[in-house]
Short mmCIF file of C-alpha atoms in Angstrom, two decimals:
data_model
loop_
_atom_site.label_atom_id
_atom_site.label_comp_id
_atom_site.label_asym_id
_atom_site.label_seq_id
_atom_site.Cartn_x
_atom_site.Cartn_y
_atom_site.Cartn_z
CA UNK A 1 -12.15 -3.76 11.49
CA UNK A 2 -11.51 -1.40 8.58
CA UNK A 3 -13.21 -1.75 5.23
CA UNK A 4 -9.77 -2.14 3.60
CA UNK A 5 -8.81 -5.00 5.91
CA UNK A 6 -12.14 -6.75 5.26
CA UNK A 7 -11.60 -6.61 1.49
CA UNK A 8 -7.95 -7.64 1.84
CA UNK A 9 -8.85 -10.72 3.86
CA UNK A 10 -11.63 -11.66 1.42
CA UNK A 11 -9.38 -11.26 -1.64
CA UNK A 12 -6.11 -12.61 -0.28
CA UNK A 13 -7.59 -15.25 2.00
CA UNK A 14 -5.12 -14.18 4.65
CA UNK A 15 -5.33 -12.79 8.16
CA UNK A 16 -1.88 -11.32 8.75
CA UNK A 17 -0.38 -10.12 12.01
CA UNK A 18 -1.34 -6.63 13.21
CA UNK A 19 0.83 -4.21 11.28
CA UNK A 20 -0.03 -1.04 9.35
CA UNK A 21 0.62 -2.45 5.87
CA UNK A 22 -0.72 -5.88 5.02
CA UNK A 23 0.75 -7.81 2.12
CA UNK A 24 -0.17 -11.26 0.84
CA UNK A 25 0.21 -13.20 -2.37
CA UNK A 26 -2.74 -15.01 -3.89
CA UNK A 27 -4.42 -15.57 -7.22
CA UNK A 28 -7.13 -13.92 -9.26
CA UNK A 29 -8.43 -15.89 -12.23
CA UNK A 30 -5.51 -18.29 -11.89
CA UNK A 31 -2.94 -15.47 -12.09
CA UNK A 32 -0.49 -14.67 -9.30
CA UNK A 33 -1.40 -11.48 -7.50
CA UNK A 34 0.06 -9.46 -4.65
CA UNK A 35 -2.49 -7.68 -2.44
CA UNK A 36 -1.53 -4.61 -0.40
CA UNK A 37 -3.54 -2.49 2.03
CA UNK A 38 -2.89 0.16 4.67
CA UNK A 39 -4.95 -0.47 7.83
CA UNK A 40 -5.36 1.14 11.25
CA UNK A 41 -2.78 0.01 13.79
CA UNK A 42 -3.26 1.23 17.35
CA UNK A 43 0.34 0.20 18.10
CA UNK A 44 1.90 2.28 15.31
CA UNK A 45 5.22 3.90 16.16
CA UNK A 46 3.91 7.27 15.02
CA UNK A 47 0.54 7.84 16.75
CA UNK A 48 -0.76 10.20 14.04
CA UNK A 49 -0.76 7.21 11.66
CA UNK A 50 -2.62 4.87 13.98
CA UNK A 51 -6.01 5.43 12.33
CA UNK A 52 -5.08 4.02 8.93
CA UNK A 53 -3.32 7.09 7.58
CA UNK A 54 -0.42 6.53 5.21
CA UNK A 55 2.60 7.68 7.21
CA UNK A 56 6.35 7.21 7.31
CA UNK A 57 6.45 3.51 8.09
CA UNK A 58 3.53 2.77 5.79
CA UNK A 59 5.10 4.51 2.78
CA UNK A 60 8.38 2.68 3.21
CA UNK A 61 6.60 -0.65 3.77
CA UNK A 62 4.50 -0.29 0.61
CA UNK A 63 7.63 0.54 -1.39
CA UNK A 64 9.45 -2.50 0.04
CA UNK A 65 6.61 -4.94 -0.72
CA UNK A 66 6.12 -3.64 -4.27
CA UNK A 67 9.84 -3.63 -5.06
CA UNK A 68 10.17 -7.14 -3.66
CA UNK A 69 7.53 -8.39 -6.11
CA UNK A 70 9.30 -6.68 -9.01
CA UNK A 71 12.67 -8.15 -7.99
CA UNK A 72 11.53 -11.77 -7.65
CA UNK A 73 9.13 -11.93 -10.60
CA UNK A 74 11.37 -13.12 -13.38
CA UNK A 75 9.50 -13.20 -16.67
CA UNK A 76 5.96 -13.62 -15.35
CA UNK A 77 4.81 -10.28 -13.96
CA UNK A 78 2.30 -10.74 -11.15
CA UNK A 79 -0.53 -8.26 -10.74
CA UNK A 80 -0.40 -5.82 -7.85
CA UNK A 81 -3.73 -4.93 -6.24
CA UNK A 82 -3.72 -1.88 -4.01
CA UNK A 83 -6.78 -2.15 -1.78
CA UNK A 84 -7.43 1.52 -0.99
CA UNK A 85 -9.04 2.77 2.21
CA UNK A 86 -6.82 5.65 3.33
CA UNK A 87 -8.12 8.70 5.22
CA UNK A 88 -5.05 10.76 4.28
CA UNK A 89 -1.52 11.20 5.47
CA UNK A 90 -0.63 12.15 9.06
CA UNK A 91 0.36 15.79 9.13
CA UNK A 92 2.57 16.61 12.05
CA UNK A 93 5.88 18.21 12.85
CA UNK A 94 7.61 14.89 13.61
CA UNK A 95 6.37 13.18 10.46
CA UNK A 96 7.33 16.11 8.23
CA UNK A 97 10.72 16.49 9.91
CA UNK A 98 11.53 12.80 9.49
CA UNK A 99 10.67 12.80 5.79
CA UNK A 100 7.02 11.92 5.26
CA UNK A 101 7.38 13.28 1.73
CA UNK A 102 10.22 10.83 1.05
CA UNK A 103 8.28 7.82 2.33
CA UNK A 104 5.25 8.69 0.18
CA UNK A 105 7.48 9.36 -2.82
CA UNK A 106 9.12 5.94 -2.35
CA UNK A 107 5.70 4.27 -2.54
CA UNK A 108 4.74 6.27 -5.64
CA UNK A 109 8.04 5.40 -7.31
CA UNK A 110 7.73 1.70 -6.47
CA UNK A 111 4.24 1.45 -7.97
CA UNK A 112 5.26 3.45 -11.06
CA UNK A 113 8.38 1.31 -11.53
CA UNK A 114 6.33 -1.88 -11.26
CA UNK A 115 3.76 -0.60 -13.76
CA UNK A 116 6.44 0.46 -16.24
CA UNK A 117 8.15 -2.95 -15.83
CA UNK A 118 4.96 -4.66 -16.99
CA UNK A 119 3.23 -5.52 -13.73
CA UNK A 120 -0.50 -4.86 -13.97
CA UNK A 121 -1.33 -2.48 -11.12
CA UNK A 122 -4.95 -2.18 -10.02
CA UNK A 123 -6.27 0.17 -7.34
CA UNK A 124 -9.45 -1.14 -5.75
CA UNK A 125 -10.99 1.78 -3.85
CA UNK A 126 -13.18 0.28 -1.12
CA UNK A 127 -13.22 3.19 1.32
CA UNK A 128 -11.60 6.59 1.58
CA UNK A 129 -9.01 7.76 -0.95
CA UNK A 130 -7.86 11.08 0.43
CA UNK A 131 -5.05 13.44 -0.53
CA UNK A 132 -1.40 12.41 -0.66
CA UNK A 133 -2.22 8.99 0.73
CA UNK A 134 -4.17 8.16 -2.43
CA UNK A 135 -1.39 9.61 -4.57
CA UNK A 136 1.04 7.20 -2.88
CA UNK A 137 -1.27 4.17 -2.75
CA UNK A 138 -3.52 3.97 -5.78
CA UNK A 139 -2.93 6.77 -8.29
CA UNK A 140 -0.09 4.96 -10.10
CA UNK A 141 -2.39 2.09 -11.10
CA UNK A 142 -3.16 1.06 -14.65
CA UNK A 143 -6.82 0.80 -13.56
CA UNK A 144 -8.69 2.38 -10.67
CA UNK A 145 -11.87 0.59 -9.65
#
């Protein structure tokens, strides 16, 4: 089990199905919080991202989960906690050809949009925080711990 998944399960109190991006809502200090983490997934569509790297599907999934929180939070802005344990992004011809840069940019934009809309964004670095993966999942936070 990855360090990121261990922290996610401890914080969110959830054990989600095996996918590359885990998302769960919980509370911290009585405040609503959305927890997000990228984890290894041996069954990933793109094998280069099976070791926990932030790839095509992971970038788009992070963006979707963050934007969903922004869209449904009317008035009360929940905190977003990015649990960070990412060994990088998966370099490869297929990933680059299919728009890895766009998927990572979508995640960056979603986090930045949430932060600018008033959602507290916290990056909790519990493992690796390498390269473009950290830029897409953690660097847009108000606080990095």
